[in-house]
């Protein structure tokens, strides 16, 4: 009887997973039509629906199992057998790595109090080898003997997007020149030279990205061609060879791509060859399988723990009023926990903070907000915890901790990419670096605004600087939708009482914002303060904020360029 139940459990699990993958692909397949129709609102809504899909399907599957399992829900032996049966069912799957993660997600929600357990979960991959599938359906191949012009022409034919090109011949000339300037000045094509371009298009926001590589001079030269669909038709916007810019397209601060992945691991393998400095979990995140990205991250983290000896310590920067933050110096992430009590002037609840993080997770991060993985029951080796950190955590987030003889368990934690806090960066950088950083700081705020996000607390301690010197926002407890804010001119005092009033003499509603006041707290470094004020005058003008609100409310979607405007073939071309 129990054997039958474990079989049925495995079948419910695989059915739930298959439903998730089918619906994921159905939503992904809608994207080209939205791009073709320039229906950016539908594109965004569809993306948000896909982001919700995984949790919804895990919840549905768990509910089905709870009705079946009853007292078996917390049986170690039962789940161990169910895992074995499930593993056999997925053995021929082309996406078995995703199926393993789905199993982990469901058992964590079904087996109360379950911590990470290798016997019951796929902590490490259940398969030590994978099938090598033919690449015929993965990419187009273009032999070198065609000549450069024919190759470019054929690429544009293969990716017509169902929309007339704005000026195909001009695009061809732009692309030819790019290849000549970057590659053919250094390498000479041979009979072995070839060009491979992924058949799957990477859609995000208003862009469609074609990714490929050229084998020349016994090495692969990767490239990305962003296409845009403007009022005059589709056009190639630029051609990217710079590895830093290519890496930036897959940044942790950008929303996930909508891209067809028939065999996810195969697509990831190609991307890993093209963008080698991105870790596997970052690439899975980027193509929308962020839950498996979370699994891959955890595996990478475990490997790093085994290969390092340093201790977890408090993260650098000003201590937050809402979060306690720690890090492992040798690993490039921070661990953030919501405090048990918030110091004034913070008045929100822990649940409200969690809702803000969910809000960001479902929003277009436009390259300015850090992606976050949320974990429950996260285990750390107790002997690797610095005593000062342990004391701090016990005084600030004690309700989220418990210990065993050898582990510190975090009941709830957010994990984000580590960055240098902007306030610390500004204390230690040159004047020229500081000028660039404050320009980036203002750009970050304005780009979030155009995506309908008002950061709330805009102090520099809430922003970080990446390796590429890009400024990213990472403190979400006070964010609001920009359209919910009321931007006002600050009233001018007219009487003696008003001039010398100890508190505002005018009414202030909860969501009132006075941009003129931003100057009082935004930049403290004197040698760049005036440069910042002059460079970003629009930040302090209520009318500018109202204009952004108006554009958002009228349905004018913005495009978050993930490369510099100066490298566009046609700078300023409308989209």
XYZ file of C-alpha atoms in Angstrom:
575
model
C 0.000 0.000 0.000
C 2.764 2.405 0.931
C 4.704 1.478 -2.220
C 1.686 2.487 -4.286
C 1.435 5.798 -2.425
C 5.093 6.655 -3.104
C 4.530 5.920 -6.794
C 1.449 8.154 -6.822
C 3.374 10.873 -5.012
C 6.154 10.780 -7.591
C 3.554 10.963 -10.367
C 1.838 13.978 -8.764
C 5.218 15.670 -8.483
C 6.200 15.029 -12.093
C 2.744 16.137 -13.255
C 3.131 19.373 -11.303
C 6.560 19.945 -12.780
C 5.354 19.211 -16.323
C 2.498 21.687 -15.853
C 4.961 24.347 -14.703
C 7.266 23.812 -17.689
C 4.379 23.755 -20.158
C 2.896 27.008 -18.830
C 6.350 28.585 -18.584
C 6.943 27.826 -22.259
C 3.466 28.986 -23.271
C 4.035 32.373 -21.641
C 7.519 32.619 -23.136
C 6.143 31.791 -26.598
C 3.805 34.813 -26.427
C 6.748 37.222 -26.311
C 7.609 37.490 -30.040
C 4.013 38.542 -30.820
C 4.164 41.305 -28.195
C 7.478 42.506 -29.624
C 6.032 42.434 -33.142
C 2.964 44.445 -32.061
C 5.024 46.807 -29.879
C 2.650 45.922 -27.056
C 5.017 46.755 -24.228
C 2.342 46.746 -21.527
C 1.287 43.203 -22.439
C 4.967 42.210 -22.565
C 5.447 43.432 -18.996
C 2.253 41.806 -17.707
C 3.198 38.514 -19.330
C 6.656 38.651 -17.745
C 5.125 39.277 -14.325
C 2.728 36.360 -14.797
C 5.645 34.069 -15.595
C 7.498 35.224 -12.478
C 4.537 34.145 -10.321
C 4.163 30.803 -12.045
C 6.660 28.710 -10.087
C 5.369 29.480 -6.610
C 1.776 28.989 -7.766
C 2.538 25.546 -9.177
C 4.535 24.489 -6.102
C 1.584 25.556 -3.939
C -0.908 23.620 -6.082
C 1.240 20.489 -6.032
C 1.784 20.695 -2.291
C -1.959 21.009 -1.689
C -2.649 17.908 -3.781
C -0.044 15.975 -1.820
C -1.303 17.138 1.560
C -4.685 15.577 0.780
C -2.968 12.305 -0.195
C -0.183 11.892 2.301
C -1.712 12.710 5.700
C 0.585 11.131 8.334
C 3.153 10.245 5.659
C 3.872 13.926 4.987
C 6.554 13.922 7.696
C 7.872 10.408 7.180
C 11.583 10.266 6.418
C 11.449 6.787 4.892
C 8.414 7.617 2.781
C 10.044 10.673 1.185
C 13.333 8.855 0.661
C 11.500 6.232 -1.397
C 9.424 8.875 -3.193
C 12.610 10.703 -4.170
C 14.042 7.490 -5.645
C 10.887 6.879 -7.688
C 10.814 10.499 -8.852
C 14.466 10.322 -9.875
C 13.691 7.338 -12.079
C 10.745 9.160 -13.683
C 12.865 12.162 -14.680
C 15.924 10.188 -15.789
C 15.191 10.787 -19.477
C 14.099 14.408 -19.075
C 16.027 17.016 -21.035
C 15.439 19.401 -18.128
C 16.072 16.993 -15.249
C 18.047 19.622 -13.340
C 14.946 21.815 -13.169
C 12.824 18.818 -12.167
C 15.153 18.141 -9.221
C 14.741 21.711 -8.023
C 10.955 21.424 -8.287
C 11.049 18.329 -6.062
C 13.146 20.228 -3.513
C 10.682 23.126 -3.481
C 7.666 20.896 -2.907
C 9.205 18.738 -0.174
C 10.382 21.848 1.696
C 6.775 23.051 1.792
C 5.309 19.622 2.573
C 7.657 18.208 5.214
C 7.345 20.561 8.186
C 10.620 21.545 9.816
C 12.722 19.941 7.106
C 16.225 21.344 6.811
C 18.606 20.690 3.910
C 18.931 16.915 3.767
C 20.873 14.997 1.137
C 18.867 11.802 1.627
C 15.536 13.512 0.965
C 16.541 16.282 -1.422
C 18.680 16.858 -4.494
C 21.236 18.942 -2.610
C 23.771 17.984 -5.273
C 22.778 16.933 -8.766
C 21.349 13.443 -8.907
C 23.156 12.714 -12.186
C 26.922 12.800 -12.648
C 26.729 12.900 -16.447
C 24.380 14.298 -19.051
C 23.281 13.344 -22.530
C 24.923 15.331 -25.322
C 22.134 16.346 -27.662
C 22.652 17.355 -31.317
C 23.086 21.098 -31.738
C 20.973 21.362 -34.902
C 18.111 23.067 -33.090
C 20.310 25.211 -30.851
C 22.000 27.534 -33.317
C 22.295 28.589 -36.948
C 25.696 28.006 -38.588
C 27.167 30.273 -41.253
C 30.355 29.051 -43.006
C 33.156 31.518 -43.657
C 33.246 30.842 -47.409
C 29.949 32.688 -47.719
C 31.774 35.944 -47.087
C 30.952 38.534 -44.437
C 28.181 40.333 -46.314
C 26.235 37.171 -47.099
C 26.555 35.977 -43.500
C 25.154 39.250 -42.169
C 22.368 39.234 -44.760
C 21.408 35.683 -43.807
C 21.382 36.526 -40.091
C 18.907 39.344 -40.751
C 16.801 36.987 -42.878
C 16.771 34.370 -40.131
C 15.661 36.971 -37.572
C 13.003 39.035 -39.342
C 10.677 39.243 -36.272
C 7.665 39.320 -38.593
C 8.107 43.073 -38.978
C 9.669 45.036 -41.881
C 13.154 46.344 -41.196
C 13.437 50.101 -40.931
C 16.489 50.091 -43.200
C 17.932 46.609 -43.681
C 20.705 47.639 -46.072
C 21.956 50.260 -43.633
C 21.861 47.684 -40.817
C 23.948 45.325 -42.939
C 26.558 48.030 -43.517
C 26.649 48.923 -39.817
C 27.140 45.282 -38.827
C 29.803 44.653 -41.470
C 31.736 47.689 -40.273
C 31.495 46.500 -36.658
C 32.924 43.081 -37.505
C 35.695 44.610 -39.605
C 36.644 47.164 -36.948
C 36.724 44.709 -34.039
C 37.685 41.341 -35.523
C 39.069 41.536 -39.038
C 41.701 44.095 -38.063
C 43.233 41.425 -35.803
C 42.333 38.055 -37.306
C 42.243 36.558 -40.803
C 39.370 34.150 -41.618
C 40.293 30.620 -42.684
C 38.425 27.589 -43.995
C 37.805 26.564 -40.376
C 36.215 29.886 -39.474
C 32.496 29.792 -38.793
C 29.714 31.817 -37.199
C 27.148 30.328 -34.825
C 24.041 32.229 -33.714
C 21.548 30.923 -31.166
C 18.134 30.358 -32.723
C 16.416 31.518 -29.549
C 15.986 35.282 -29.278
C 16.429 36.874 -25.845
C 13.592 39.333 -25.242
C 13.551 41.870 -22.429
C 11.737 45.174 -22.097
C 11.641 46.628 -25.658
C 14.727 44.779 -26.868
C 15.321 41.520 -28.738
C 18.880 40.227 -28.397
C 20.547 37.850 -30.849
C 23.571 36.070 -29.373
C 26.335 34.363 -31.324
C 30.025 33.727 -31.705
C 32.585 33.744 -34.511
C 35.385 31.178 -34.626
C 38.410 32.882 -36.111
C 42.125 32.606 -35.416
C 41.508 29.410 -33.391
C 39.408 31.265 -30.841
C 35.755 32.108 -30.371
C 34.731 35.776 -30.483
C 31.267 36.196 -28.943
C 28.880 38.985 -29.943
C 25.388 40.263 -29.173
C 23.153 42.207 -31.575
C 20.305 44.106 -29.854
C 17.292 44.708 -32.099
C 14.623 47.299 -31.395
C 11.171 47.726 -32.913
C 10.438 51.399 -33.405
C 7.624 53.269 -35.157
C 9.513 52.937 -38.463
C 10.217 49.198 -38.119
C 12.810 46.836 -36.671
C 16.469 47.813 -36.659
C 19.801 46.558 -35.361
C 20.717 49.015 -32.628
C 24.385 48.088 -32.190
C 26.768 45.117 -32.140
C 28.455 44.292 -28.853
C 31.833 42.555 -28.576
C 33.006 44.072 -25.275
C 32.901 41.247 -22.659
C 32.092 43.734 -19.883
C 29.062 45.045 -21.763
C 27.981 41.503 -22.611
C 28.278 40.551 -18.958
C 26.229 43.612 -18.055
C 23.358 42.374 -20.214
C 23.157 39.376 -17.873
C 23.653 41.439 -14.719
C 22.062 40.592 -11.361
C 20.453 44.030 -11.504
C 18.464 43.293 -14.668
C 15.189 41.494 -15.194
C 15.149 38.001 -16.582
C 15.011 37.372 -20.314
C 12.032 35.804 -22.022
C 13.781 33.180 -24.145
C 12.807 29.772 -25.483
C 14.953 27.026 -23.936
C 14.035 23.577 -25.220
C 17.052 22.101 -23.433
C 17.975 24.604 -20.684
C 21.359 23.075 -19.857
C 22.380 23.239 -23.522
C 21.458 26.905 -23.773
C 23.344 27.567 -20.532
C 26.391 25.758 -21.898
C 26.453 27.996 -24.977
C 25.999 31.127 -22.847
C 28.736 30.012 -20.485
C 31.117 29.779 -23.444
C 30.070 33.236 -24.643
C 30.067 34.937 -21.214
C 32.539 32.857 -19.178
C 32.778 35.213 -16.190
C 29.125 34.573 -15.270
C 28.492 31.704 -12.891
C 26.049 28.974 -13.844
C 23.465 30.109 -11.307
C 23.563 33.651 -12.711
C 22.858 32.350 -16.213
C 19.914 30.218 -15.056
C 18.557 33.315 -13.296
C 18.965 35.354 -16.468
C 16.875 32.998 -18.630
C 14.015 32.926 -16.116
C 14.758 29.719 -14.186
C 15.653 31.664 -11.069
C 14.492 28.925 -8.708
C 17.004 26.550 -10.229
C 19.479 29.419 -10.177
C 18.900 29.445 -6.430
C 19.723 25.721 -6.298
C 22.896 26.218 -8.336
C 23.885 29.120 -6.104
C 23.521 26.962 -3.007
C 25.689 24.243 -4.557
C 28.322 26.826 -5.424
C 28.133 28.191 -1.886
C 28.647 24.732 -0.359
C 31.661 24.149 -2.598
C 33.103 27.493 -1.591
C 32.635 26.717 2.113
C 34.613 23.515 1.678
C 37.437 25.368 -0.067
C 37.722 28.383 2.275
C 38.510 29.032 5.917
C 37.553 32.655 6.593
C 34.793 33.606 8.986
C 31.412 35.259 8.491
C 31.537 38.865 9.687
C 29.393 41.973 9.737
C 29.187 43.585 6.306
C 30.910 46.913 5.835
C 28.818 50.048 5.834
C 26.452 51.898 8.143
C 24.313 49.511 10.164
C 20.769 49.492 8.831
C 17.693 50.330 10.868
C 15.743 47.454 9.311
C 18.306 44.836 8.269
C 21.265 43.093 9.865
C 23.785 42.246 7.172
C 26.718 39.866 7.238
C 29.083 38.393 4.677
C 31.840 35.878 4.093
C 34.760 38.055 2.901
C 35.942 35.483 0.362
C 32.490 35.104 -1.226
C 30.734 37.725 -3.286
C 27.344 37.916 -1.528
C 25.747 39.430 1.562
C 23.205 37.834 3.902
C 20.391 40.170 4.980
C 17.951 39.474 7.818
C 15.020 41.621 8.910
C 15.529 42.842 12.458
C 13.228 41.879 15.315
C 12.708 45.543 16.193
C 13.196 48.678 14.096
C 14.751 51.800 15.506
C 12.934 55.114 14.922
C 11.984 56.613 12.542
C 11.173 53.240 10.927
C 7.602 52.205 11.692
C 6.861 49.321 9.293
C 6.430 45.679 10.228
C 8.582 42.720 9.224
C 5.814 41.509 6.889
C 5.656 44.903 5.196
C 9.384 44.709 4.499
C 8.942 41.248 2.993
C 6.188 42.634 0.751
C 8.572 45.310 -0.537
C 11.075 42.625 -1.537
C 8.313 40.694 -3.311
C 7.361 43.889 -5.116
C 10.900 44.294 -6.473
C 11.031 40.624 -7.433
C 8.040 41.109 -9.742
C 9.204 44.414 -11.187
C 11.479 45.443 -14.036
C 14.726 46.192 -12.216
C 16.065 48.211 -15.199
C 19.672 47.460 -14.254
C 19.415 49.499 -11.055
C 18.022 47.141 -8.395
C 19.764 44.051 -7.056
C 18.215 40.625 -7.546
C 17.600 38.707 -4.325
C 17.332 35.036 -3.397
C 15.105 34.352 -0.404
C 15.998 31.354 1.775
C 14.439 29.669 4.780
C 16.366 27.400 7.158
C 19.752 28.405 5.769
C 22.584 26.557 7.522
C 25.976 28.034 8.346
C 28.831 26.269 10.162
C 28.924 27.647 13.696
C 32.710 27.568 13.920
C 32.889 29.927 10.923
C 30.830 32.661 12.637
C 32.892 35.507 14.075
C 31.969 35.973 17.780
C 31.279 39.679 17.247
C 28.865 38.847 14.445
C 27.098 36.205 16.515
C 26.644 38.694 19.340
C 25.233 41.276 16.919
C 22.818 38.795 15.353
C 21.566 37.635 18.742
C 20.827 41.214 19.718
C 19.087 42.182 16.456
C 17.581 39.103 14.759
C 17.437 36.541 17.549
C 13.960 35.338 16.550
C 15.407 34.278 13.162
C 18.182 32.158 14.680
C 18.645 28.810 16.275
C 21.778 26.778 16.817
C 22.752 23.155 16.995
C 26.045 21.819 18.290
C 27.784 22.768 15.044
C 25.466 24.983 12.980
C 23.811 28.384 12.995
C 20.460 28.184 11.216
C 18.908 31.310 9.730
C 15.141 30.880 9.610
C 14.741 33.572 6.962
C 17.400 35.394 4.973
C 17.817 37.362 1.747
C 21.017 36.837 -0.218
C 22.247 39.508 -2.636
C 25.387 40.317 -4.579
C 28.018 42.096 -2.513
C 28.790 45.680 -3.507
C 30.805 48.535 -2.033
C 28.346 50.878 -0.294
C 28.317 54.158 -2.196
C 28.989 56.252 0.913
C 32.163 54.224 1.624
C 33.212 54.309 -2.024
C 32.909 58.110 -2.022
C 35.089 58.348 1.083
C 37.973 56.539 -0.588
C 37.935 57.294 -4.313
C 39.565 60.033 -6.390
C 37.715 63.183 -7.383
C 37.242 61.931 -10.937
C 35.904 58.597 -9.701
C 33.606 60.453 -7.326
C 32.252 62.631 -10.159
C 31.426 59.519 -12.178
C 29.880 57.814 -9.148
C 27.542 60.684 -8.288
C 26.473 60.930 -11.927
C 25.684 57.197 -11.783
C 23.864 57.715 -8.481
C 21.517 60.270 -10.025
C 21.079 58.157 -13.161
C 20.117 55.208 -10.972
C 17.374 57.174 -9.223
C 15.985 58.577 -12.472
C 16.020 55.234 -14.283
C 14.146 53.597 -11.412
C 11.663 56.472 -11.533
C 11.000 55.861 -15.213
C 10.241 52.244 -14.297
C 7.700 53.534 -11.719
C 9.873 52.986 -8.639
C 10.526 55.698 -6.061
C 13.316 54.506 -3.749
C 12.118 56.451 -0.713
C 15.318 56.542 1.327
C 17.835 57.887 -1.207
C 20.825 58.228 1.088
C 24.074 56.977 -0.444
C 24.405 54.204 2.155
C 21.490 52.445 0.442
C 23.270 52.222 -2.914
C 26.202 50.053 -3.926
C 28.979 50.275 -6.512
C 29.665 47.218 -8.676
C 32.951 46.061 -10.200
C 31.943 47.888 -13.372
C 31.472 51.102 -11.307
C 27.727 50.964 -11.823
C 25.542 52.278 -8.978
C 22.786 49.902 -7.834
C 20.019 50.370 -5.250
C 19.675 47.588 -2.672
C 17.582 48.817 0.277
C 13.910 48.204 -0.443
C 12.049 48.801 2.806
C 10.802 52.265 1.785
C 10.249 51.890 -1.953
C 6.905 52.928 -3.432
C 5.406 53.097 -6.878
C 6.297 56.509 -8.274
C 2.719 57.062 -9.401
C 1.587 56.858 -5.743
C 3.732 59.839 -4.727
C 2.699 63.504 -4.670
C 5.595 65.749 -5.731
C 5.222 69.314 -4.474
C 6.943 72.647 -4.499
C 7.992 73.599 -1.012
C 5.872 76.534 0.184
C 7.777 79.800 0.684
C 7.425 81.255 4.207
C 5.884 84.719 4.273
C 5.598 85.636 7.948
C 8.036 85.842 10.830
C 6.329 82.868 12.491
C 6.624 80.768 9.340
C 10.280 81.669 8.770
C 11.312 80.690 12.292
C 8.879 77.831 12.870
C 10.528 74.829 14.566
C 8.441 72.417 12.481
C 6.730 72.669 9.069
C 3.906 75.193 9.170
C 2.183 73.641 6.153
C 0.257 70.364 5.878
C 2.228 67.306 4.727
C 0.403 64.170 3.616
C 1.967 60.715 3.914
C 3.098 60.487 0.279
C 4.070 64.122 -0.221
C 7.604 64.601 -1.557
C 9.511 67.891 -1.792
C 12.388 67.381 -4.274
C 14.041 70.658 -3.246
C 14.879 68.978 0.074
C 16.939 66.249 -1.608
C 19.981 68.502 -1.715
C 20.223 68.459 2.071
C 21.175 64.790 2.329
C 22.135 63.356 -1.064
C 25.854 64.140 -1.362
C 28.181 65.071 1.475
C 31.498 65.182 -0.370
C 32.265 68.855 -0.973
C 34.477 68.515 -4.051
C 31.701 66.828 -6.074
C 28.550 68.164 -4.432
C 28.065 71.097 -6.817
C 28.928 68.912 -9.808
C 26.149 66.538 -8.779
C 23.652 69.375 -8.313
C 24.515 70.817 -11.732
C 24.587 67.446 -13.531
C 21.237 66.294 -12.167
C 19.185 69.464 -11.827
C 16.061 67.495 -12.822
C 16.205 65.571 -9.527
C 15.254 68.699 -7.592
C 12.421 69.859 -9.838
C 8.913 68.609 -8.917
C 7.746 69.211 -12.494
C 10.260 66.667 -13.804
C 8.935 64.003 -11.450
C 5.358 64.843 -12.439
C 6.288 64.539 -16.111
C 7.688 61.044 -15.508
C 4.488 60.127 -13.660
C 2.401 61.398 -16.562
C 4.321 59.277 -19.076
C 3.917 56.188 -16.921
C 0.174 56.754 -16.463
C -0.293 57.303 -20.200
C 1.195 53.861 -20.885
C 4.471 55.046 -22.439
C 6.836 52.220 -21.577
C 10.515 53.060 -21.236
C 13.398 51.002 -22.513
C 16.252 50.354 -20.103
C 19.336 50.312 -22.324
C 21.905 47.857 -21.004
C 24.727 49.390 -23.039
C 25.949 52.982 -23.532
C 23.929 55.212 -25.843
C 27.144 56.282 -27.549
C 27.656 52.847 -29.155
C 24.233 52.808 -30.814
C 24.331 52.829 -34.615
C 21.696 55.568 -34.683
C 21.889 57.489 -31.392
C 18.557 59.000 -30.490
C 16.484 56.759 -32.770
C 12.967 56.626 -31.343
C 11.549 53.412 -29.901
